[in-house]
């Protein structure tokens, strides 16, 4: 706390967002019980009293449902590391991109090539591909993909 703003604050925020999205999604549909506490969609250390919430951030353990996939848990745990110098991403975004949660499912090189090709198309035509599609067909994502 009170250490100033660095990118590690952004990584903490990403961890909170991912926690809300991943931990709050329904697990074991139709089964109600102790797992229900994780289906709230709230941040990991939430409390209506801000002072209590700050205390929880500093001292409470990070809790996960029992059936949470390991890659998801380690990603969120790394992003919500209390020590900013040890937080996942403190050595740059590449550290996060190499985490198994992302590296198993995302081909970053392919994504960048696709992005650059789309941006190049926009520069050659003088307009961004999405802007052109909105004029031609406002709901056409397929048209955008064809252009790129």
PDB file of N, CA, C and O in Angstrom, residues 15-68:
ATOM      1  N   UNK A  15      -6.275  -9.395 -12.181  1.00  0.00           N
ATOM      2  CA  UNK A  15      -6.530 -10.545 -11.315  1.00  0.00           C
ATOM      3  C   UNK A  15      -7.899 -10.477 -10.660  1.00  0.00           C
ATOM      4  O   UNK A  15      -8.614 -11.481 -10.574  1.00  0.00           O
ATOM      5  N   UNK A  16      -8.290  -9.293 -10.199  1.00  0.00           N
ATOM      6  CA  UNK A  16      -9.614  -9.120  -9.580  1.00  0.00           C
ATOM      7  C   UNK A  16     -10.704  -9.392 -10.612  1.00  0.00           C
ATOM      8  O   UNK A  16     -11.675 -10.102 -10.343  1.00  0.00           O
ATOM      9  N   UNK A  17     -10.548  -8.839 -11.814  1.00  0.00           N
ATOM     10  CA  UNK A  17     -11.541  -9.040 -12.876  1.00  0.00           C
ATOM     11  C   UNK A  17     -11.651 -10.520 -13.235  1.00  0.00           C
ATOM     12  O   UNK A  17     -12.759 -11.065 -13.339  1.00  0.00           O
ATOM     13  N   UNK A  18     -10.521 -11.180 -13.418  1.00  0.00           N
ATOM     14  CA  UNK A  18     -10.555 -12.605 -13.754  1.00  0.00           C
ATOM     15  C   UNK A  18     -11.173 -13.421 -12.621  1.00  0.00           C
ATOM     16  O   UNK A  18     -11.913 -14.375 -12.872  1.00  0.00           O
ATOM     17  N   UNK A  19     -10.884 -13.050 -11.380  1.00  0.00           N
ATOM     18  CA  UNK A  19     -11.486 -13.740 -10.237  1.00  0.00           C
ATOM     19  C   UNK A  19     -13.008 -13.619 -10.310  1.00  0.00           C
ATOM     20  O   UNK A  19     -13.730 -14.602 -10.177  1.00  0.00           O
ATOM     21  N   UNK A  20     -13.489 -12.408 -10.540  1.00  0.00           N
ATOM     22  CA  UNK A  20     -14.935 -12.193 -10.615  1.00  0.00           C
ATOM     23  C   UNK A  20     -15.547 -13.013 -11.743  1.00  0.00           C
ATOM     24  O   UNK A  20     -16.626 -13.589 -11.589  1.00  0.00           O
ATOM     25  N   UNK A  21     -14.867 -13.077 -12.879  1.00  0.00           N
ATOM     26  CA  UNK A  21     -15.408 -13.795 -14.036  1.00  0.00           C
ATOM     27  C   UNK A  21     -15.292 -15.310 -13.881  1.00  0.00           C
ATOM     28  O   UNK A  21     -16.224 -16.038 -14.206  1.00  0.00           O
ATOM     29  N   UNK A  22     -14.172 -15.789 -13.419  1.00  0.00           N
ATOM     30  CA  UNK A  22     -13.934 -17.233 -13.376  1.00  0.00           C
ATOM     31  C   UNK A  22     -14.484 -17.915 -12.138  1.00  0.00           C
ATOM     32  O   UNK A  22     -14.990 -19.026 -12.210  1.00  0.00           O
ATOM     33  N   UNK A  23     -14.365 -17.257 -11.011  1.00  0.00           N
ATOM     34  CA  UNK A  23     -14.810 -17.887  -9.766  1.00  0.00           C
ATOM     35  C   UNK A  23     -16.316 -17.784  -9.622  1.00  0.00           C
ATOM     36  O   UNK A  23     -16.953 -18.649  -9.052  1.00  0.00           O
ATOM     37  N   UNK A  24     -16.915 -16.766 -10.193  1.00  0.00           N
ATOM     38  CA  UNK A  24     -18.343 -16.573 -10.003  1.00  0.00           C
ATOM     39  C   UNK A  24     -19.182 -17.327 -11.017  1.00  0.00           C
ATOM     40  O   UNK A  24     -20.383 -17.374 -10.897  1.00  0.00           O
ATOM     41  N   UNK A  25     -18.560 -17.941 -12.014  1.00  0.00           N
ATOM     42  CA  UNK A  25     -19.374 -18.665 -12.984  1.00  0.00           C
ATOM     43  C   UNK A  25     -19.948 -19.921 -12.335  1.00  0.00           C
ATOM     44  O   UNK A  25     -19.328 -20.513 -11.446  1.00  0.00           O
ATOM     45  N   UNK A  26     -21.104 -20.332 -12.764  1.00  0.00           N
ATOM     46  CA  UNK A  26     -21.732 -21.519 -12.156  1.00  0.00           C
ATOM     47  C   UNK A  26     -20.866 -22.759 -12.321  1.00  0.00           C
ATOM     48  O   UNK A  26     -20.319 -23.006 -13.386  1.00  0.00           O
ATOM     49  N   UNK A  27     -20.727 -23.481 -11.254  1.00  0.00           N
ATOM     50  CA  UNK A  27     -19.975 -24.737 -11.269  1.00  0.00           C
ATOM     51  C   UNK A  27     -20.901 -25.835 -10.757  1.00  0.00           C
ATOM     52  O   UNK A  27     -21.724 -25.601  -9.891  1.00  0.00           O
ATOM     53  N   UNK A  28     -20.762 -27.013 -11.292  1.00  0.00           N
ATOM     54  CA  UNK A  28     -21.617 -28.138 -10.911  1.00  0.00           C
ATOM     55  C   UNK A  28     -23.094 -27.738 -10.947  1.00  0.00           C
ATOM     56  O   UNK A  28     -23.754 -27.678  -9.914  1.00  0.00           O
ATOM     57  N   UNK A  29     -23.611 -27.425 -12.146  1.00  0.00           N
ATOM     58  CA  UNK A  29     -25.012 -26.990 -12.248  1.00  0.00           C
ATOM     59  C   UNK A  29     -25.963 -27.955 -11.550  1.00  0.00           C
ATOM     60  O   UNK A  29     -25.816 -29.158 -11.668  1.00  0.00           O
ATOM     61  N   UNK A  30     -26.893 -27.395 -10.839  1.00  0.00           N
ATOM     62  CA  UNK A  30     -27.893 -28.197 -10.153  1.00  0.00           C
ATOM     63  C   UNK A  30     -27.482 -28.662  -8.769  1.00  0.00           C
ATOM     64  O   UNK A  30     -28.284 -29.196  -8.035  1.00  0.00           O
ATOM     65  N   UNK A  31     -26.217 -28.461  -8.419  1.00  0.00           N
ATOM     66  CA  UNK A  31     -25.759 -28.868  -7.092  1.00  0.00           C
ATOM     67  C   UNK A  31     -25.618 -27.621  -6.237  1.00  0.00           C
ATOM     68  O   UNK A  31     -24.872 -26.705  -6.583  1.00  0.00           O
ATOM     69  N   UNK A  32     -26.337 -27.554  -5.148  1.00  0.00           N
ATOM     70  CA  UNK A  32     -26.255 -26.406  -4.262  1.00  0.00           C
ATOM     71  C   UNK A  32     -25.619 -26.841  -2.962  1.00  0.00           C
ATOM     72  O   UNK A  32     -25.877 -27.917  -2.462  1.00  0.00           O
ATOM     73  N   UNK A  33     -24.762 -26.005  -2.446  1.00  0.00           N
ATOM     74  CA  UNK A  33     -24.082 -26.356  -1.204  1.00  0.00           C
ATOM     75  C   UNK A  33     -23.007 -25.334  -0.907  1.00  0.00           C
ATOM     76  O   UNK A  33     -23.152 -24.163  -1.202  1.00  0.00           O
ATOM     77  N   UNK A  34     -21.896 -25.784  -0.381  1.00  0.00           N
ATOM     78  CA  UNK A  34     -20.838 -24.869   0.041  1.00  0.00           C
ATOM     79  C   UNK A  34     -20.236 -24.100  -1.124  1.00  0.00           C
ATOM     80  O   UNK A  34     -19.694 -23.027  -0.928  1.00  0.00           O
ATOM     81  N   UNK A  35     -20.321 -24.616  -2.330  1.00  0.00           N
ATOM     82  CA  UNK A  35     -19.751 -23.940  -3.491  1.00  0.00           C
ATOM     83  C   UNK A  35     -20.514 -22.657  -3.836  1.00  0.00           C
ATOM     84  O   UNK A  35     -20.009 -21.812  -4.555  1.00  0.00           O
ATOM     85  N   UNK A  36     -21.718 -22.502  -3.346  1.00  0.00           N
ATOM     86  CA  UNK A  36     -22.537 -21.328  -3.665  1.00  0.00           C
ATOM     87  C   UNK A  36     -21.850 -20.025  -3.275  1.00  0.00           C
ATOM     88  O   UNK A  36     -22.064 -19.008  -3.900  1.00  0.00           O
ATOM     89  N   UNK A  37     -21.006 -20.035  -2.271  1.00  0.00           N
ATOM     90  CA  UNK A  37     -20.331 -18.820  -1.839  1.00  0.00           C
ATOM     91  C   UNK A  37     -19.475 -18.248  -2.961  1.00  0.00           C
ATOM     92  O   UNK A  37     -19.214 -17.066  -3.018  1.00  0.00           O
ATOM     93  N   UNK A  38     -19.056 -19.076  -3.905  1.00  0.00           N
ATOM     94  CA  UNK A  38     -18.204 -18.627  -4.993  1.00  0.00           C
ATOM     95  C   UNK A  38     -18.999 -18.155  -6.205  1.00  0.00           C
ATOM     96  O   UNK A  38     -18.422 -17.799  -7.199  1.00  0.00           O
ATOM     97  N   UNK A  39     -20.306 -18.169  -6.131  1.00  0.00           N
ATOM     98  CA  UNK A  39     -21.113 -17.788  -7.276  1.00  0.00           C
ATOM     99  C   UNK A  39     -21.719 -16.396  -7.096  1.00  0.00           C
ATOM    100  O   UNK A  39     -22.810 -16.123  -7.551  1.00  0.00           O
ATOM    101  N   UNK A  40     -20.991 -15.501  -6.475  1.00  0.00           N
ATOM    102  CA  UNK A  40     -21.515 -14.180  -6.179  1.00  0.00           C
ATOM    103  C   UNK A  40     -21.147 -13.141  -7.223  1.00  0.00           C
ATOM    104  O   UNK A  40     -21.839 -12.163  -7.386  1.00  0.00           O
ATOM    105  N   UNK A  41     -20.020 -13.304  -7.918  1.00  0.00           N
ATOM    106  CA  UNK A  41     -19.563 -12.309  -8.877  1.00  0.00           C
ATOM    107  C   UNK A  41     -18.902 -11.112  -8.214  1.00  0.00           C
ATOM    108  O   UNK A  41     -18.688 -10.085  -8.847  1.00  0.00           O
ATOM    109  N   UNK A  42     -18.570 -11.234  -6.943  1.00  0.00           N
ATOM    110  CA  UNK A  42     -17.931 -10.140  -6.215  1.00  0.00           C
ATOM    111  C   UNK A  42     -16.415 -10.274  -6.270  1.00  0.00           C
ATOM    112  O   UNK A  42     -15.881 -11.354  -6.481  1.00  0.00           O
ATOM    113  N   UNK A  43     -15.707  -9.164  -6.044  1.00  0.00           N
ATOM    114  CA  UNK A  43     -14.244  -9.241  -5.973  1.00  0.00           C
ATOM    115  C   UNK A  43     -13.808 -10.166  -4.843  1.00  0.00           C
ATOM    116  O   UNK A  43     -14.572 -10.433  -3.912  1.00  0.00           O
ATOM    117  N   UNK A  44     -12.570 -10.650  -4.905  1.00  0.00           N
ATOM    118  CA  UNK A  44     -12.122 -11.665  -3.947  1.00  0.00           C
ATOM    119  C   UNK A  44     -12.138 -11.247  -2.475  1.00  0.00           C
ATOM    120  O   UNK A  44     -12.363 -12.077  -1.612  1.00  0.00           O
ATOM    121  N   UNK A  45     -11.925  -9.999  -2.171  1.00  0.00           N
ATOM    122  CA  UNK A  45     -11.836  -9.559  -0.771  1.00  0.00           C
ATOM    123  C   UNK A  45     -12.939  -8.567  -0.418  1.00  0.00           C
ATOM    124  O   UNK A  45     -12.802  -7.757   0.482  1.00  0.00           O
ATOM    125  N   UNK A  46     -14.048  -8.648  -1.115  1.00  0.00           N
ATOM    126  CA  UNK A  46     -15.109  -7.643  -1.001  1.00  0.00           C
ATOM    127  C   UNK A  46     -15.724  -7.565   0.395  1.00  0.00           C
ATOM    128  O   UNK A  46     -15.948  -8.572   1.066  1.00  0.00           O
ATOM    129  N   UNK A  47     -16.000  -6.335   0.795  1.00  0.00           N
ATOM    130  CA  UNK A  47     -16.811  -6.041   1.968  1.00  0.00           C
ATOM    131  C   UNK A  47     -17.432  -4.670   1.741  1.00  0.00           C
ATOM    132  O   UNK A  47     -16.805  -3.803   1.108  1.00  0.00           O
ATOM    133  N   UNK A  48     -18.648  -4.465   2.209  1.00  0.00           N
ATOM    134  CA  UNK A  48     -19.293  -3.160   2.044  1.00  0.00           C
ATOM    135  C   UNK A  48     -18.531  -2.061   2.774  1.00  0.00           C
ATOM    136  O   UNK A  48     -18.526  -0.916   2.344  1.00  0.00           O
ATOM    137  N   UNK A  49     -17.903  -2.403   3.871  1.00  0.00           N
ATOM    138  CA  UNK A  49     -17.096  -1.457   4.631  1.00  0.00           C
ATOM    139  C   UNK A  49     -15.701  -1.412   3.999  1.00  0.00           C
ATOM    140  O   UNK A  49     -14.959  -2.399   4.025  1.00  0.00           O
ATOM    141  N   UNK A  50     -15.331  -0.273   3.433  1.00  0.00           N
ATOM    142  CA  UNK A  50     -14.059  -0.142   2.711  1.00  0.00           C
ATOM    143  C   UNK A  50     -12.865  -0.461   3.602  1.00  0.00           C
ATOM    144  O   UNK A  50     -11.912  -1.112   3.168  1.00  0.00           O
ATOM    145  N   UNK A  51     -12.901  -0.038   4.852  1.00  0.00           N
ATOM    146  CA  UNK A  51     -11.786  -0.325   5.764  1.00  0.00           C
ATOM    147  C   UNK A  51     -11.629  -1.826   6.012  1.00  0.00           C
ATOM    148  O   UNK A  51     -10.507  -2.337   6.072  1.00  0.00           O
ATOM    149  N   UNK A  52     -12.742  -2.523   6.139  1.00  0.00           N
ATOM    150  CA  UNK A  52     -12.696  -3.973   6.317  1.00  0.00           C
ATOM    151  C   UNK A  52     -12.160  -4.620   5.040  1.00  0.00           C
ATOM    152  O   UNK A  52     -11.338  -5.542   5.091  1.00  0.00           O
ATOM    153  N   UNK A  53     -12.591  -4.115   3.887  1.00  0.00           N
ATOM    154  CA  UNK A  53     -12.112  -4.652   2.621  1.00  0.00           C
ATOM    155  C   UNK A  53     -10.599  -4.484   2.500  1.00  0.00           C
ATOM    156  O   UNK A  53      -9.885  -5.413   2.109  1.00  0.00           O
ATOM    157  N   UNK A  54     -10.085  -3.317   2.850  1.00  0.00           N
ATOM    158  CA  UNK A  54      -8.631  -3.096   2.821  1.00  0.00           C
ATOM    159  C   UNK A  54      -7.905  -4.078   3.744  1.00  0.00           C
ATOM    160  O   UNK A  54      -6.864  -4.625   3.388  1.00  0.00           O
ATOM    161  N   UNK A  55      -8.467  -4.316   4.910  1.00  0.00           N
ATOM    162  CA  UNK A  55      -7.856  -5.263   5.845  1.00  0.00           C
ATOM    163  C   UNK A  55      -7.865  -6.672   5.265  1.00  0.00           C
ATOM    164  O   UNK A  55      -6.906  -7.421   5.410  1.00  0.00           O
ATOM    165  N   UNK A  56      -8.953  -7.025   4.597  1.00  0.00           N
ATOM    166  CA  UNK A  56      -9.031  -8.352   3.972  1.00  0.00           C
ATOM    167  C   UNK A  56      -7.998  -8.500   2.853  1.00  0.00           C
ATOM    168  O   UNK A  56      -7.410  -9.559   2.690  1.00  0.00           O
ATOM    169  N   UNK A  57      -7.812  -7.446   2.083  1.00  0.00           N
ATOM    170  CA  UNK A  57      -6.811  -7.479   1.014  1.00  0.00           C
ATOM    171  C   UNK A  57      -5.438  -7.768   1.597  1.00  0.00           C
ATOM    172  O   UNK A  57      -4.654  -8.544   1.048  1.00  0.00           O
ATOM    173  N   UNK A  58      -5.153  -7.167   2.734  1.00  0.00           N
ATOM    174  CA  UNK A  58      -3.844  -7.318   3.368  1.00  0.00           C
ATOM    175  C   UNK A  58      -3.665  -8.683   4.033  1.00  0.00           C
ATOM    176  O   UNK A  58      -2.575  -9.255   3.995  1.00  0.00           O
ATOM    177  N   UNK A  59      -4.739  -9.247   4.604  1.00  0.00           N
ATOM    178  CA  UNK A  59      -4.533 -10.418   5.461  1.00  0.00           C
ATOM    179  C   UNK A  59      -5.309 -11.683   5.110  1.00  0.00           C
ATOM    180  O   UNK A  59      -4.880 -12.772   5.492  1.00  0.00           O
ATOM    181  N   UNK A  60      -6.422 -11.591   4.421  1.00  0.00           N
ATOM    182  CA  UNK A  60      -7.239 -12.786   4.182  1.00  0.00           C
ATOM    183  C   UNK A  60      -6.628 -13.672   3.094  1.00  0.00           C
ATOM    184  O   UNK A  60      -6.042 -13.169   2.128  1.00  0.00           O
ATOM    185  N   UNK A  61      -6.806 -14.984   3.229  1.00  0.00           N
ATOM    186  CA  UNK A  61      -6.336 -15.880   2.168  1.00  0.00           C
ATOM    187  C   UNK A  61      -7.254 -15.777   0.948  1.00  0.00           C
ATOM    188  O   UNK A  61      -8.425 -15.413   1.061  1.00  0.00           O
ATOM    189  N   UNK A  62      -6.699 -16.085  -0.199  1.00  0.00           N
ATOM    190  CA  UNK A  62      -7.466 -16.106  -1.438  1.00  0.00           C
ATOM    191  C   UNK A  62      -8.123 -17.475  -1.540  1.00  0.00           C
ATOM    192  O   UNK A  62      -7.443 -18.502  -1.478  1.00  0.00           O
ATOM    193  N   UNK A  63      -9.438 -17.508  -1.652  1.00  0.00           N
ATOM    194  CA  UNK A  63     -10.178 -18.771  -1.655  1.00  0.00           C
ATOM    195  C   UNK A  63     -10.693 -19.096  -3.054  1.00  0.00           C
ATOM    196  O   UNK A  63     -11.098 -18.201  -3.802  1.00  0.00           O
ATOM    197  N   UNK A  64     -10.691 -20.386  -3.380  1.00  0.00           N
ATOM    198  CA  UNK A  64     -11.178 -20.863  -4.673  1.00  0.00           C
ATOM    199  C   UNK A  64     -12.098 -22.057  -4.459  1.00  0.00           C
ATOM    200  O   UNK A  64     -11.930 -22.800  -3.493  1.00  0.00           O
ATOM    201  N   UNK A  65     -13.016 -22.270  -5.395  1.00  0.00           N
ATOM    202  CA  UNK A  65     -13.823 -23.499  -5.333  1.00  0.00           C
ATOM    203  C   UNK A  65     -12.919 -24.721  -5.510  1.00  0.00           C
ATOM    204  O   UNK A  65     -11.869 -24.635  -6.140  1.00  0.00           O
ATOM    205  N   UNK A  66     -13.343 -25.846  -4.977  1.00  0.00           N
ATOM    206  CA  UNK A  66     -12.524 -27.056  -5.051  1.00  0.00           C
ATOM    207  C   UNK A  66     -12.303 -27.524  -6.483  1.00  0.00           C
ATOM    208  O   UNK A  66     -11.274 -28.123  -6.790  1.00  0.00           O
ATOM    209  N   UNK A  67     -13.262 -27.270  -7.366  1.00  0.00           N
ATOM    210  CA  UNK A  67     -13.140 -27.777  -8.738  1.00  0.00           C
ATOM    211  C   UNK A  67     -12.535 -26.752  -9.707  1.00  0.00           C
ATOM    212  O   UNK A  67     -12.595 -26.927 -10.914  1.00  0.00           O
ATOM    213  N   UNK A  68     -11.938 -25.717  -9.177  1.00  0.00           N
ATOM    214  CA  UNK A  68     -11.316 -24.693 -10.025  1.00  0.00           C
ATOM    215  C   UNK A  68     -10.091 -25.291 -10.732  1.00  0.00           C
ATOM    216  O   UNK A  68      -9.240 -25.893 -10.078  1.00  0.00           O
TER     217      UNK A  68
END
